[in-house]
Each structure stands twice: as structure tokens, then as C-alpha cells.
PDB file of C-alpha atoms in Angstrom:
ATOM      1  CA  MET B   1     133.068  36.124 128.377  1.00 46.00           C
ATOM      2  CA  ASN B   2     130.189  34.343 130.095  1.00 67.00           C
ATOM      3  CA  ASP B   3     131.470  31.307 132.014  1.00 83.00           C
ATOM      4  CA  LYS B   4     128.108  29.632 131.626  1.00 93.00           C
ATOM      5  CA  ILE B   5     127.371  27.633 128.497  1.00 97.00           C
ATOM      6  CA  ILE B   6     124.547  28.999 126.343  1.00 97.00           C
ATOM      7  CA  LEU B   7     122.368  26.242 124.894  1.00 97.00           C
ATOM      8  CA  GLY B   8     119.908  26.604 122.017  1.00 97.00           C
ATOM      9  CA  LEU B   9     116.916  24.263 122.234  1.00 96.00           C
ATOM     10  CA  PRO B  10     114.904  23.710 119.050  1.00 95.00           C
ATOM     11  CA  LYS B  11     111.483  25.153 118.403  1.00 92.00           C
ATOM     12  CA  GLY B  12     109.189  23.179 116.109  1.00 87.00           C
ATOM     13  CA  SER B  13     109.216  19.541 115.031  1.00 87.00           C
ATOM     14  CA  LEU B  14     112.234  18.568 117.153  1.00 92.00           C
ATOM     15  CA  ASN B  15     110.183  19.346 120.253  1.00 92.00           C
ATOM     16  CA  ASN B  16     106.998  17.603 119.241  1.00 87.00           C
ATOM     17  CA  VAL B  17     105.748  14.547 121.157  1.00 81.00           C
ATOM     18  CA  LYS B  18     105.032  12.738 117.878  1.00 77.00           C
ATOM     19  CA  ARG B  19     108.275  13.550 116.040  1.00 75.00           C
ATOM     20  CA  GLY B  20     111.167  14.455 118.324  1.00 80.00           C
ATOM     21  CA  ASN B  21     110.527  15.272 121.970  1.00 90.00           C
ATOM     22  CA  THR B  22     113.724  17.115 122.939  1.00 95.00           C
ATOM     23  CA  TYR B  23     112.140  18.177 126.245  1.00 95.00           C
ATOM     24  CA  GLN B  24     111.608  14.539 127.248  1.00 94.00           C
ATOM     25  CA  LEU B  25     115.133  13.675 126.111  1.00 95.00           C
ATOM     26  CA  PHE B  26     116.569  16.202 128.581  1.00 96.00           C
ATOM     27  CA  VAL B  27     114.274  14.955 131.344  1.00 95.00           C
ATOM     28  CA  ASP B  28     115.321  11.342 130.689  1.00 94.00           C
ATOM     29  CA  ALA B  29     118.957  12.485 130.728  1.00 95.00           C
ATOM     30  CA  GLY B  30     118.482  13.761 134.285  1.00 95.00           C
ATOM     31  CA  TYR B  31     117.863  17.466 133.693  1.00 96.00           C
ATOM     32  CA  GLU B  32     115.047  19.380 135.390  1.00 96.00           C
ATOM     33  CA  VAL B  33     113.719  21.629 132.643  1.00 96.00           C
ATOM     34  CA  LYS B  34     111.180  24.441 133.034  1.00 95.00           C
ATOM     35  CA  GLY B  35     109.639  26.435 130.208  1.00 95.00           C
ATOM     36  CA  TYR B  36     110.272  23.938 127.399  1.00 95.00           C
ATOM     37  CA  GLU B  37     107.273  21.627 127.621  1.00 93.00           C
ATOM     38  CA  PRO B  38     106.094  20.772 124.047  1.00 91.00           C
ATOM     39  CA  GLY B  39     103.463  23.247 122.918  1.00 86.00           C
ATOM     40  CA  ASP B  40     104.156  25.557 125.853  1.00 88.00           C
ATOM     41  CA  GLU B  41     107.728  26.712 125.202  1.00 90.00           C
ATOM     42  CA  SER B  42     109.062  30.075 126.302  1.00 88.00           C
ATOM     43  CA  TYR B  43     112.108  31.803 124.841  1.00 84.00           C
ATOM     44  CA  GLU B  44     113.954  31.729 128.166  1.00 81.00           C
ATOM     45  CA  ILE B  45     114.231  28.201 129.520  1.00 94.00           C
ATOM     46  CA  GLU B  46     115.517  27.120 132.938  1.00 95.00           C
ATOM     47  CA  ILE B  47     117.677  24.060 133.631  1.00 96.00           C
ATOM     48  CA  LEU B  48     116.902  23.942 137.340  1.00 96.00           C
ATOM     49  CA  ASN B  49     119.535  21.412 138.422  1.00 96.00           C
ATOM     50  CA  ASP B  50     122.466  22.766 136.395  1.00 96.00           C
ATOM     51  CA  GLU B  51     123.312  26.417 137.004  1.00 94.00           C
ATOM     52  CA  GLU B  52     126.121  26.276 134.421  1.00 96.00           C
ATOM     53  CA  ILE B  53     123.613  26.085 131.546  1.00 97.00           C
ATOM     54  CA  ILE B  54     121.651  29.032 130.158  1.00 96.00           C
ATOM     55  CA  ALA B  55     119.030  27.844 127.674  1.00 96.00           C
ATOM     56  CA  PHE B  56     117.089  29.702 124.979  1.00 96.00           C
ATOM     57  CA  LEU B  57     114.512  28.648 122.412  1.00 95.00           C
ATOM     58  CA  THR B  58     115.914  28.819 118.867  1.00 95.00           C
ATOM     59  CA  ARG B  59     114.348  28.431 115.424  1.00 93.00           C
ATOM     60  CA  PRO B  60     116.125  25.730 113.361  1.00 93.00           C
ATOM     61  CA  GLN B  61     116.558  28.133 110.432  1.00 92.00           C
ATOM     62  CA  SER B  62     118.469  30.659 112.551  1.00 94.00           C
ATOM     63  CA  THR B  63     120.361  28.269 114.856  1.00 96.00           C
ATOM     64  CA  PRO B  64     123.409  27.803 112.545  1.00 96.00           C
ATOM     65  CA  VAL B  65     123.691  31.596 112.191  1.00 95.00           C
ATOM     66  CA  GLU B  66     123.678  32.016 115.968  1.00 96.00           C
ATOM     67  CA  LEU B  67     126.320  29.279 116.387  1.00 96.00           C
ATOM     68  CA  ASN B  68     128.565  30.796 113.716  1.00 95.00           C
ATOM     69  CA  ARG B  69     128.436  34.213 115.359  1.00 94.00           C
ATOM     70  CA  GLY B  70     128.888  33.098 118.962  1.00 94.00           C
ATOM     71  CA  ILE B  71     125.428  34.183 120.073  1.00 95.00           C
ATOM     72  CA  ILE B  72     124.906  30.682 121.470  1.00 97.00           C
ATOM     73  CA  ASP B  73     127.610  28.147 122.379  1.00 97.00           C
ATOM     74  CA  ILE B  74     125.872  24.876 121.568  1.00 98.00           C
ATOM     75  CA  ALA B  75     122.541  23.828 120.094  1.00 98.00           C
ATOM     76  CA  ILE B  76     120.446  20.884 119.028  1.00 98.00           C
ATOM     77  CA  VAL B  77     119.588  21.271 115.360  1.00 97.00           C
ATOM     78  CA  GLY B  78     119.080  19.161 112.246  1.00 95.00           C
ATOM     79  CA  GLU B  79     122.074  18.599 109.984  1.00 96.00           C
ATOM     80  CA  ASP B  80     120.036  19.917 107.040  1.00 96.00           C
ATOM     81  CA  TRP B  81     120.043  23.435 108.531  1.00 96.00           C
ATOM     82  CA  ILE B  82     123.760  23.263 109.312  1.00 96.00           C
ATOM     83  CA  LYS B  83     124.479  22.349 105.693  1.00 96.00           C
ATOM     84  CA  GLU B  84     122.141  25.055 104.370  1.00 95.00           C
ATOM     85  CA  GLU B  85     124.129  27.703 106.246  1.00 93.00           C
ATOM     86  CA  SER B  86     127.512  26.352 105.087  1.00 91.00           C
ATOM     87  CA  VAL B  87     126.884  26.206 101.308  1.00 92.00           C
ATOM     88  CA  LEU B  88     128.187  29.703 100.538  1.00 85.00           C
ATOM     89  CA  ARG B  89     130.486  30.376 103.483  1.00 83.00           C
ATOM     90  CA  GLU B  90     132.884  28.313 105.554  1.00 83.00           C
ATOM     91  CA  THR B  91     131.477  27.306 108.909  1.00 84.00           C
ATOM     92  CA  ASN B  92     133.331  26.778 112.177  1.00 87.00           C
ATOM     93  CA  THR B  93     130.426  24.855 113.669  1.00 94.00           C
ATOM     94  CA  VAL B  94     131.493  21.445 115.004  1.00 95.00           C
ATOM     95  CA  LYS B  95     129.238  18.424 115.414  1.00 96.00           C
ATOM     96  CA  ILE B  96     129.737  17.082 118.930  1.00 97.00           C
ATOM     97  CA  GLY B  97     127.619  14.046 118.161  1.00 97.00           C
ATOM     98  CA  ASP B  98     124.495  12.653 116.524  1.00 96.00           C
ATOM     99  CA  LEU B  99     121.344  12.220 118.635  1.00 95.00           C
ATOM    100  CA  ASP B 100     119.617   9.571 116.504  1.00 91.00           C
ATOM    101  CA  TYR B 101     116.231  11.267 116.215  1.00 92.00           C
ATOM    102  CA  GLY B 102     114.542  13.878 114.040  1.00 91.00           C
ATOM    103  CA  LYS B 103     115.469  11.858 110.972  1.00 92.00           C
ATOM    104  CA  THR B 104     114.334  13.509 107.736  1.00 93.00           C
ATOM    105  CA  ARG B 105     115.138  13.633 104.028  1.00 95.00           C
ATOM    106  CA  LEU B 106     115.470  16.771 101.959  1.00 96.00           C
ATOM    107  CA  ILE B 107     113.666  15.989  98.712  1.00 96.00           C
ATOM    108  CA  VAL B 108     112.550  17.467  95.407  1.00 97.00           C
ATOM    109  CA  ALA B 109     108.820  17.079  94.721  1.00 96.00           C
ATOM    110  CA  VAL B 110     106.479  17.819  91.809  1.00 95.00           C
ATOM    111  CA  PRO B 111     102.722  17.323  91.221  1.00 94.00           C
ATOM    112  CA  LYS B 112     101.800  13.622  91.445  1.00 92.00           C
ATOM    113  CA  ASP B 113     100.443  13.600  87.862  1.00 92.00           C
ATOM    114  CA  SER B 114     103.649  15.129  86.521  1.00 93.00           C
ATOM    115  CA  PRO B 115     105.446  13.090  83.806  1.00 94.00           C
ATOM    116  CA  TYR B 116     108.853  13.831  85.354  1.00 95.00           C
ATOM    117  CA  ASN B 117     110.694  11.079  87.229  1.00 94.00           C
ATOM    118  CA  ASN B 118     113.777  13.144  88.016  1.00 96.00           C
ATOM    119  CA  LEU B 119     115.071  16.702  87.846  1.00 97.00           C
ATOM    120  CA  SER B 120     116.781  16.134  84.497  1.00 97.00           C
ATOM    121  CA  ASP B 121     113.437  15.166  82.934  1.00 96.00           C
ATOM    122  CA  LEU B 122     111.934  18.410  84.180  1.00 97.00           C
ATOM    123  CA  PHE B 123     114.704  20.641  82.811  1.00 97.00           C
ATOM    124  CA  ARG B 124     114.834  18.942  79.418  1.00 97.00           C
ATOM    125  CA  ALA B 125     111.052  19.046  78.983  1.00 96.00           C
ATOM    126  CA  ASN B 126     110.925  22.771  79.808  1.00 96.00           C
ATOM    127  CA  LYS B 127     114.064  24.046  78.091  1.00 94.00           C
ATOM    128  CA  ASP B 128     112.147  26.006  75.433  1.00 93.00           C
ATOM    129  CA  ARG B 129     109.419  27.501  77.624  1.00 93.00           C
ATOM    130  CA  LYS B 130     109.138  31.278  77.834  1.00 95.00           C
ATOM    131  CA  THR B 131     108.250  31.560  81.524  1.00 96.00           C
ATOM    132  CA  PRO B 132     110.588  30.763  84.464  1.00 97.00           C
ATOM    133  CA  ILE B 133     110.709  27.385  86.190  1.00 97.00           C
ATOM    134  CA  LEU B 134     109.696  28.224  89.767  1.00 97.00           C
ATOM    135  CA  CYS B 135     110.915  26.303  92.813  1.00 97.00           C
ATOM    136  CA  PHE B 136     109.849  27.191  96.377  1.00 97.00           C
ATOM    137  CA  THR B 137     111.854  26.023  99.384  1.00 97.00           C
ATOM    138  CA  GLU B 138     113.117  26.870 102.855  1.00 96.00           C
ATOM    139  CA  TYR B 139     116.561  25.709 101.676  1.00 97.00           C
ATOM    140  CA  PRO B 140     117.540  28.125  98.870  1.00 96.00           C
ATOM    141  CA  ASN B 141     121.305  27.529  99.172  1.00 96.00           C
ATOM    142  CA  LEU B 142     121.185  23.711  99.107  1.00 97.00           C
ATOM    143  CA  THR B 143     118.534  23.837  96.374  1.00 98.00           C
ATOM    144  CA  ARG B 144     120.559  26.111  94.095  1.00 97.00           C
ATOM    145  CA  LYS B 145     123.677  23.988  94.623  1.00 97.00           C
ATOM    146  CA  PHE B 146     121.760  20.792  93.792  1.00 98.00           C
ATOM    147  CA  ILE B 147     120.213  22.338  90.673  1.00 98.00           C
ATOM    148  CA  MET B 148     123.581  23.591  89.398  1.00 97.00           C
ATOM    149  CA  GLU B 149     125.073  20.105  89.803  1.00 97.00           C
ATOM    150  CA  ASN B 150     122.303  18.558  87.700  1.00 97.00           C
ATOM    151  CA  GLU B 151     123.510  17.214  84.351  1.00 97.00           C
ATOM    152  CA  ALA B 152     120.561  18.500  82.312  1.00 97.00           C
ATOM    153  CA  TYR B 153     120.772  21.951  83.907  1.00 98.00           C
ATOM    154  CA  GLN B 154     124.435  22.149  82.908  1.00 97.00           C
ATOM    155  CA  GLU B 155     123.603  21.033  79.361  1.00 97.00           C
ATOM    156  CA  ILE B 156     120.951  23.739  78.937  1.00 97.00           C
ATOM    157  CA  TYR B 157     122.216  26.636  81.061  1.00 97.00           C
ATOM    158  CA  GLY B 158     125.935  25.936  81.513  1.00 97.00           C
ATOM    159  CA  ASP B 159     127.442  27.798  84.461  1.00 96.00           C
ATOM    160  CA  ALA B 160     124.576  30.277  84.791  1.00 97.00           C
ATOM    161  CA  VAL B 161     123.498  30.728  88.414  1.00 97.00           C
ATOM    162  CA  PRO B 162     119.784  30.236  89.153  1.00 97.00           C
ATOM    163  CA  PHE B 163     117.992  33.369  90.317  1.00 97.00           C
ATOM    164  CA  VAL B 164     117.364  33.229  94.074  1.00 97.00           C
ATOM    165  CA  GLN B 165     115.034  35.435  96.087  1.00 96.00           C
ATOM    166  CA  VAL B 166     114.957  35.468  99.872  1.00 94.00           C
ATOM    167  CA  ARG B 167     112.310  38.044 100.702  1.00 90.00           C
ATOM    168  CA  GLY B 168     113.667  41.272  99.174  1.00 89.00           C
ATOM    169  CA  LEU B 169     117.198  39.981  98.547  1.00 94.00           C
ATOM    170  CA  THR B 170     118.002  38.579  95.113  1.00 95.00           C
ATOM    171  CA  ASP B 171     121.003  36.903  93.527  1.00 96.00           C
ATOM    172  CA  GLY B 172     121.897  34.922  90.412  1.00 95.00           C
ATOM    173  CA  ASP B 173     121.727  35.603  86.689  1.00 94.00           C
ATOM    174  CA  ASN B 174     119.520  32.812  85.271  1.00 97.00           C
ATOM    175  CA  GLU B 175     115.981  34.094  85.626  1.00 96.00           C
ATOM    176  CA  MET B 176     114.597  31.089  83.717  1.00 97.00           C
ATOM    177  CA  VAL B 177     115.190  28.952  86.811  1.00 98.00           C
ATOM    178  CA  GLN B 178     114.134  30.680  90.020  1.00 97.00           C
ATOM    179  CA  VAL B 179     114.474  29.501  93.614  1.00 98.00           C
ATOM    180  CA  ILE B 180     112.170  31.384  95.987  1.00 97.00           C
ATOM    181  CA  ASN B 181     112.361  31.239  99.799  1.00 95.00           C
ATOM    182  CA  SER B 182     109.061  29.902 101.168  1.00 93.00           C
ATOM    183  CA  ASP B 183     109.166  30.487 104.962  1.00 83.00           C
ATOM    184  CA  GLY B 184     107.265  27.265 105.682  1.00 78.00           C
ATOM    185  CA  ALA B 185     104.165  25.429 104.391  1.00 83.00           C
ATOM    186  CA  THR B 186     106.175  24.797 101.247  1.00 91.00           C
ATOM    187  CA  GLU B 187     103.948  22.069  99.773  1.00 89.00           C
ATOM    188  CA  VAL B 188     101.058  24.499  99.152  1.00 90.00           C
ATOM    189  CA  TYR B 189     103.078  26.373  96.516  1.00 92.00           C
ATOM    190  CA  ILE B 190     102.516  23.572  94.009  1.00 92.00           C
ATOM    191  CA  ALA B 191      98.768  24.253  94.207  1.00 89.00           C
ATOM    192  CA  LYS B 192      99.556  27.940  93.656  1.00 92.00           C
ATOM    193  CA  GLY B 193     101.411  27.216  90.428  1.00 91.00           C
ATOM    194  CA  ALA B 194     105.023  26.383  91.345  1.00 94.00           C
ATOM    195  CA  ASP B 195     106.738  23.797  89.148  1.00 96.00           C
ATOM    196  CA  LEU B 196     108.558  22.058  91.995  1.00 96.00           C
ATOM    197  CA  ILE B 197     109.428  22.364  95.666  1.00 96.00           C
ATOM    198  CA  VAL B 198     112.316  21.286  97.861  1.00 97.00           C
ATOM    199  CA  ASP B 199     111.203  20.306 101.365  1.00 94.00           C
ATOM    200  CA  ASN B 200     112.101  18.008 104.230  1.00 92.00           C
ATOM    201  CA  THR B 201     109.993  14.950 105.014  1.00 90.00           C
ATOM    202  CA  GLN B 202     110.061  11.967 107.341  1.00 84.00           C
ATOM    203  CA  THR B 203     107.760   9.479 105.636  1.00 79.00           C
ATOM    204  CA  GLY B 204     106.512  11.420 102.615  1.00 75.00           C
ATOM    205  CA  SER B 205     102.883  10.987 103.720  1.00 78.00           C
ATOM    206  CA  SER B 206     102.180  14.727 104.071  1.00 79.00           C
ATOM    207  CA  LEU B 207     103.570  15.332 100.587  1.00 85.00           C
ATOM    208  CA  ARG B 208     101.381  12.596  99.117  1.00 84.00           C
ATOM    209  CA  LYS B 209      98.338  14.049 100.877  1.00 83.00           C
ATOM    210  CA  ALA B 210      99.164  17.366  99.251  1.00 82.00           C
ATOM    211  CA  GLY B 211      99.133  15.709  95.823  1.00 87.00           C
ATOM    212  CA  LEU B 212     102.904  15.595  95.342  1.00 93.00           C
ATOM    213  CA  LYS B 213     105.474  12.965  94.430  1.00 93.00           C
ATOM    214  CA  GLU B 214     109.183  12.800  95.201  1.00 94.00           C
ATOM    215  CA  ILE B 215     111.624  12.751  92.294  1.00 96.00           C
ATOM    216  CA  GLU B 216     115.007  13.340  93.994  1.00 96.00           C
ATOM    217  CA  THR B 217     116.634  13.070  97.419  1.00 96.00           C
ATOM    218  CA  ILE B 218     119.153  15.805  98.177  1.00 97.00           C
ATOM    219  CA  LEU B 219     120.315  14.596 101.593  1.00 97.00           C
ATOM    220  CA  HIS B 220     119.447  12.671 104.748  1.00 96.00           C
ATOM    221  CA  SER B 221     119.440  14.498 108.063  1.00 96.00           C
ATOM    222  CA  SER B 222     119.056  13.891 111.792  1.00 94.00           C
ATOM    223  CA  ALA B 223     119.334  15.978 114.936  1.00 95.00           C
ATOM    224  CA  GLY B 224     122.707  16.496 116.546  1.00 97.00           C
ATOM    225  CA  LEU B 225     124.395  18.564 119.227  1.00 98.00           C
ATOM    226  CA  TYR B 226     126.580  21.218 117.595  1.00 98.00           C
ATOM    227  CA  ALA B 227     129.174  23.594 119.041  1.00 98.00           C
ATOM    228  CA  GLY B 228     129.734  27.092 117.680  1.00 96.00           C
ATOM    229  CA  VAL B 229     132.766  29.366 117.517  1.00 95.00           C
ATOM    230  CA  SER B 230     132.459  30.436 121.163  1.00 95.00           C
ATOM    231  CA  CYS B 231     132.445  26.878 122.518  1.00 96.00           C
ATOM    232  CA  THR B 232     136.083  26.286 123.464  1.00 94.00           C
ATOM    233  CA  GLY B 233     138.052  25.160 126.520  1.00 94.00           C
ATOM    234  CA  GLU B 234     135.890  24.433 129.551  1.00 95.00           C
ATOM    235  CA  LYS B 235     132.728  25.134 127.566  1.00 96.00           C
ATOM    236  CA  LEU B 236     133.638  22.409 125.090  1.00 96.00           C
ATOM    237  CA  ASP B 237     134.275  20.005 127.969  1.00 96.00           C
ATOM    238  CA  LYS B 238     130.857  20.894 129.371  1.00 97.00           C
ATOM    239  CA  ALA B 239     129.270  20.415 125.958  1.00 97.00           C
ATOM    240  CA  GLN B 240     130.795  16.940 125.702  1.00 97.00           C
ATOM    241  CA  MET B 241     129.412  16.082 129.140  1.00 97.00           C
ATOM    242  CA  ILE B 242     125.926  17.243 128.109  1.00 97.00           C
ATOM    243  CA  TYR B 243     126.162  15.121 124.975  1.00 97.00           C
ATOM    244  CA  GLU B 244     127.140  12.021 126.972  1.00 96.00           C
ATOM    245  CA  GLN B 245     124.105  12.532 129.228  1.00 96.00           C
ATOM    246  CA  LEU B 246     121.778  12.913 126.244  1.00 96.00           C
ATOM    247  CA  LEU B 247     123.316   9.964 124.418  1.00 95.00           C
ATOM    248  CA  GLY B 248     122.766   7.828 127.520  1.00 95.00           C
ATOM    249  CA  ALA B 249     119.053   8.604 127.398  1.00 95.00           C
ATOM    250  CA  ILE B 250     118.892   7.803 123.677  1.00 93.00           C
ATOM    251  CA  THR B 251     120.842   4.547 124.061  1.00 92.00           C
ATOM    252  CA  ALA B 252     118.540   3.462 126.899  1.00 93.00           C
ATOM    253  CA  LYS B 253     115.528   3.533 124.574  1.00 92.00           C
ATOM    254  CA  LYS B 254     117.006   0.606 122.649  1.00 92.00           C
ATOM    255  CA  TYR B 255     116.987  -1.753 125.655  1.00 94.00           C
ATOM    256  CA  PHE B 256     114.736  -3.293 128.296  1.00 95.00           C
ATOM    257  CA  ASP B 257     115.869  -3.942 131.849  1.00 95.00           C
ATOM    258  CA  VAL B 258     114.749  -7.512 132.590  1.00 96.00           C
ATOM    259  CA  LYS B 259     114.815  -9.439 135.890  1.00 96.00           C
ATOM    260  CA  PHE B 260     113.779 -13.031 136.500  1.00 96.00           C
ATOM    261  CA  ASN B 261     114.232 -15.833 139.026  1.00 96.00           C
ATOM    262  CA  ILE B 262     115.970 -19.099 138.208  1.00 95.00           C
ATOM    263  CA  ALA B 263     116.886 -22.220 140.177  1.00 95.00           C
ATOM    264  CA  ASN B 264     120.491 -22.120 141.376  1.00 95.00           C
ATOM    265  CA  THR B 265     121.176 -25.393 139.561  1.00 94.00           C
ATOM    266  CA  LYS B 266     120.458 -23.668 136.230  1.00 94.00           C
ATOM    267  CA  ILE B 267     122.287 -20.364 136.751  1.00 93.00           C
ATOM    268  CA  GLU B 268     125.390 -21.220 134.769  1.00 92.00           C
ATOM    269  CA  GLU B 269     123.439 -22.860 131.968  1.00 94.00           C
ATOM    270  CA  VAL B 270     120.996 -19.977 131.454  1.00 94.00           C
ATOM    271  CA  SER B 271     123.749 -17.346 131.765  1.00 93.00           C
ATOM    272  CA  ASN B 272     125.868 -19.041 129.116  1.00 93.00           C
ATOM    273  CA  TYR B 273     122.828 -19.368 126.847  1.00 94.00           C
ATOM    274  CA  LEU B 274     122.030 -15.665 127.085  1.00 93.00           C
ATOM    275  CA  ILE B 275     125.633 -14.650 126.383  1.00 92.00           C
ATOM    276  CA  ASP B 276     126.233 -17.147 123.559  1.00 92.00           C
ATOM    277  CA  ASN B 277     123.020 -16.121 121.771  1.00 91.00           C
ATOM    278  CA  LYS B 278     123.614 -12.390 122.331  1.00 89.00           C
ATOM    279  CA  LEU B 279     120.389 -12.064 124.292  1.00 89.00           C
ATOM    280  CA  CYS B 280     121.887  -9.584 126.736  1.00 87.00           C
ATOM    281  CA  ALA B 281     124.008  -6.462 126.415  1.00 82.00           C
ATOM    282  CA  ASP B 282     126.672  -7.572 128.907  1.00 83.00           C
ATOM    283  CA  GLU B 283     127.105 -10.473 131.308  1.00 85.00           C
ATOM    284  CA  PRO B 284     124.002 -11.140 133.433  1.00 92.00           C
ATOM    285  CA  THR B 285     124.042  -9.751 136.967  1.00 93.00           C
ATOM    286  CA  ILE B 286     123.240 -12.467 139.510  1.00 93.00           C
ATOM    287  CA  THR B 287     121.788 -11.865 142.977  1.00 94.00           C
ATOM    288  CA  PRO B 288     122.124 -15.229 144.752  1.00 93.00           C
ATOM    289  CA  GLY B 289     119.531 -16.792 147.053  1.00 91.00           C
ATOM    290  CA  SER B 290     119.375 -20.077 148.947  1.00 92.00           C
ATOM    291  CA  ASP B 291     117.505 -22.078 146.270  1.00 92.00           C
ATOM    292  CA  PHE B 292     116.745 -19.482 143.596  1.00 94.00           C
ATOM    293  CA  SER B 293     118.651 -16.470 142.325  1.00 95.00           C
ATOM    294  CA  GLN B 294     117.589 -13.335 140.524  1.00 95.00           C
ATOM    295  CA  ILE B 295     119.213 -12.623 137.163  1.00 95.00           C
ATOM    296  CA  ASN B 296     119.231  -9.083 135.781  1.00 95.00           C
ATOM    297  CA  VAL B 297     120.079  -8.344 132.128  1.00 93.00           C
ATOM    298  CA  LEU B 298     119.846  -5.528 129.635  1.00 93.00           C
ATOM    299  CA  ILE B 299     118.244  -6.885 126.490  1.00 93.00           C
ATOM    300  CA  PRO B 300     117.937  -5.208 123.069  1.00 92.00           C
ATOM    301  CA  LYS B 301     114.225  -4.542 122.546  1.00 93.00           C
ATOM    302  CA  ALA B 302     114.177  -6.429 119.265  1.00 93.00           C
ATOM    303  CA  LYS B 303     115.395  -9.579 120.998  1.00 93.00           C
ATOM    304  CA  PHE B 304     113.071  -9.455 124.007  1.00 94.00           C
ATOM    305  CA  PRO B 305     110.417 -11.936 122.704  1.00 94.00           C
ATOM    306  CA  GLU B 306     113.133 -14.467 121.818  1.00 93.00           C
ATOM    307  CA  MET B 307     114.739 -14.057 125.229  1.00 93.00           C
ATOM    308  CA  VAL B 308     111.474 -14.545 127.146  1.00 94.00           C
ATOM    309  CA  ASP B 309     110.728 -17.719 125.215  1.00 94.00           C
ATOM    310  CA  ALA B 310     114.245 -19.011 125.939  1.00 93.00           C
ATOM    311  CA  ILE B 311     114.305 -18.349 129.690  1.00 94.00           C
ATOM    312  CA  LYS B 312     110.838 -19.892 130.127  1.00 94.00           C
ATOM    313  CA  GLY B 313     112.429 -23.029 128.711  1.00 94.00           C
ATOM    314  CA  PHE B 314     114.801 -22.920 131.700  1.00 94.00           C
ATOM    315  CA  ASP B 315     111.763 -22.613 134.048  1.00 94.00           C
ATOM    316  CA  ALA B 316     112.370 -18.953 134.832  1.00 94.00           C
ATOM    317  CA  THR B 317     109.734 -17.308 137.031  1.00 94.00           C
ATOM    318  CA  SER B 318     108.736 -13.773 138.056  1.00 94.00           C
ATOM    319  CA  ILE B 319     109.894 -12.223 134.787  1.00 95.00           C
ATOM    320  CA  ILE B 320     109.840  -8.418 135.129  1.00 96.00           C
ATOM    321  CA  ARG B 321     110.467  -5.963 132.281  1.00 96.00           C
ATOM    322  CA  ASN B 322     111.276  -2.292 132.913  1.00 95.00           C
ATOM    323  CA  ASP B 323     111.966   0.629 130.626  1.00 93.00           C
ATOM    324  CA  LEU B 324     115.356   2.323 130.967  1.00 90.00           C
ATOM    325  CA  LYS B 325     115.734   6.064 131.314  1.00 88.00           C
ATOM    326  CA  GLN B 326     119.476   6.254 130.810  1.00 89.00           C
ATOM    327  CA  LEU B 327     122.338   3.955 129.820  1.00 89.00           C
ATOM    328  CA  ILE B 328     125.813   5.464 129.800  1.00 82.00           C
ATOM    329  CA  GLU B 329     128.386   3.091 128.364  1.00 75.00           C
TER     330      GLU B 329
END
């Protein structure tokens, strides 16, 4: 058994500067990372200041498979892919913790001029058609499960299992409702004649641009750090430590580090005001001077304008705001 922990780092949208910059998250958490810069990733990645970590680039679709088979010990991956892998077989993958980014929804979409407002409408309107209802998706397992749980599907087809095709592999006995694996760029299949798609989306804007509308939400998902079957004992302890470092970087993004000067005669008054009005994360840190003192606070970003206005009322001067890289609580 390798004593080093094998980490899977996500390829694709979770390492994109506009959507979920996992590379920057590791840098902010104090790791020196080489070979994982967004847009210039390599499949073998170095964590230069932690020799106990071996890192590889992994595709989100295959990450749960690798975790379940002990090929990698831990990985950052969206919950949607974890659930897709666990529909038909029990998984031993454990979520170490959420990372509060890469938030998406798995949705059902149809052409924007379609009369259907939900999946039941679609099934009932097409129950007598002679050709199959075609759905394209990268999530065939979750899609089939969602379809089979639909009330109208059960009314029309009973317990029949929708036909599923993943490349050359097929399964299911109801060929009137077919779920086809899409391998990406799923929205274009509507233009090619598909009846519906199941895809993940953040805002829905790309779907609307493609001429689609959402009619159902299957699940909400975000990125997390997951441990596979091989992550036990000291490896699990190491995984927890990595998570705490990453969580510290994520938590820090919610706060500003603010310093300002205040007359010594007003220290107690301004400190009590900040605490009573929840304008700081903890008690202010005070660095005393002869006539003036410096106060240092962590302030939730949403409350920063209110705080600045308040401390100016106490004649605060030299107000400095800094971004935090890491906050471990």
C-alpha cells in the first residue's frame, strides 16, 4: 500500500477561473502547486511543499469510479457525479466536507416553444406517438431513476424500465422512452431532434441561449472533497487535514481584514458597538498607542459598508481593508 495519499483534482469547469478555480483554492490554502494552472493542466500534478500528496488530473465523470475502486484515495468532485455513480450500486465513497463552490443544478430542459411545463405534461401528450421519446444526457442513471419516479410515466408505462444506451451498451425494456448518453455538449441534441435533455447548469443562461427552457430540477450540487475505499487510517487523517486547509481558504473569502486608528478615549465605546451590532467576526484586536490605538477586526463582506460608516462616526482614521487568504476557525 502506498503511504502517500493520492488526490484527484478536477478537470473542466471546477478548474476554470470564471466558475470554480480549484488551482487558486489550493494556492490560497498554502499549497505550492505545479502543473494544474487553469487551461494548462497536466495529468501528473506536483504539490511541491507536501511530499505526502500525489496528485493526478481526473475527469468528473470517472472520478467516482476511481474512488470506488481505490485507484485514488480522495478527490474534489461535484455531488452530482457521486450520485450518478451510486444509483445502481452501493458506494463506499464518503464526503469529507463541502467546499461551497461549483454550485449547479441538474435539470430537465425542452425547446423553449414547447407547450410542456413539466415532465408529466410531456409524457401524457406523447403517450400515443409511434416513435420513441428521446432524452440525451451525461447522467443516464439519475435520469432514468427520475423518469421512473414520474407519476405520468408510471400511469402510462407502469414498471417498465426506460431503454438506456451508453455508447454500445444497452439496458431496459421500454424502447418508447430512451435515455442516450451524450458525452458533453448536451444542449445541441435538441436542435438535432431530441425531445428533451438532462444537463447541469449554474444560471440557465447557456440553456436559454441554446433555445431551451427548464421544466424540472432533479437535484442541486456543489463541489466537495470525497474519500474512497482506500482512504482509511492515517490517509483519512491526512484527508481531513487537507479539507481543513481548503475550508480555511474558502471561509476567508467571506471576510475582510480591516484595521483602523481610534482615539484611546473611544476604544471601549467603538469595540462594544462593533460587537453588539455583529460588525466583526470575533472581539476586536487592539494594539495600544499613547493617544491612539489600532483596532483590527474580521468583518463579513456584506457588512463592510455599514461598518465603515459606523466607525467614521467614531472619528476613525487610516481605515485599511485587506483580503484574507485563509481563515481556520
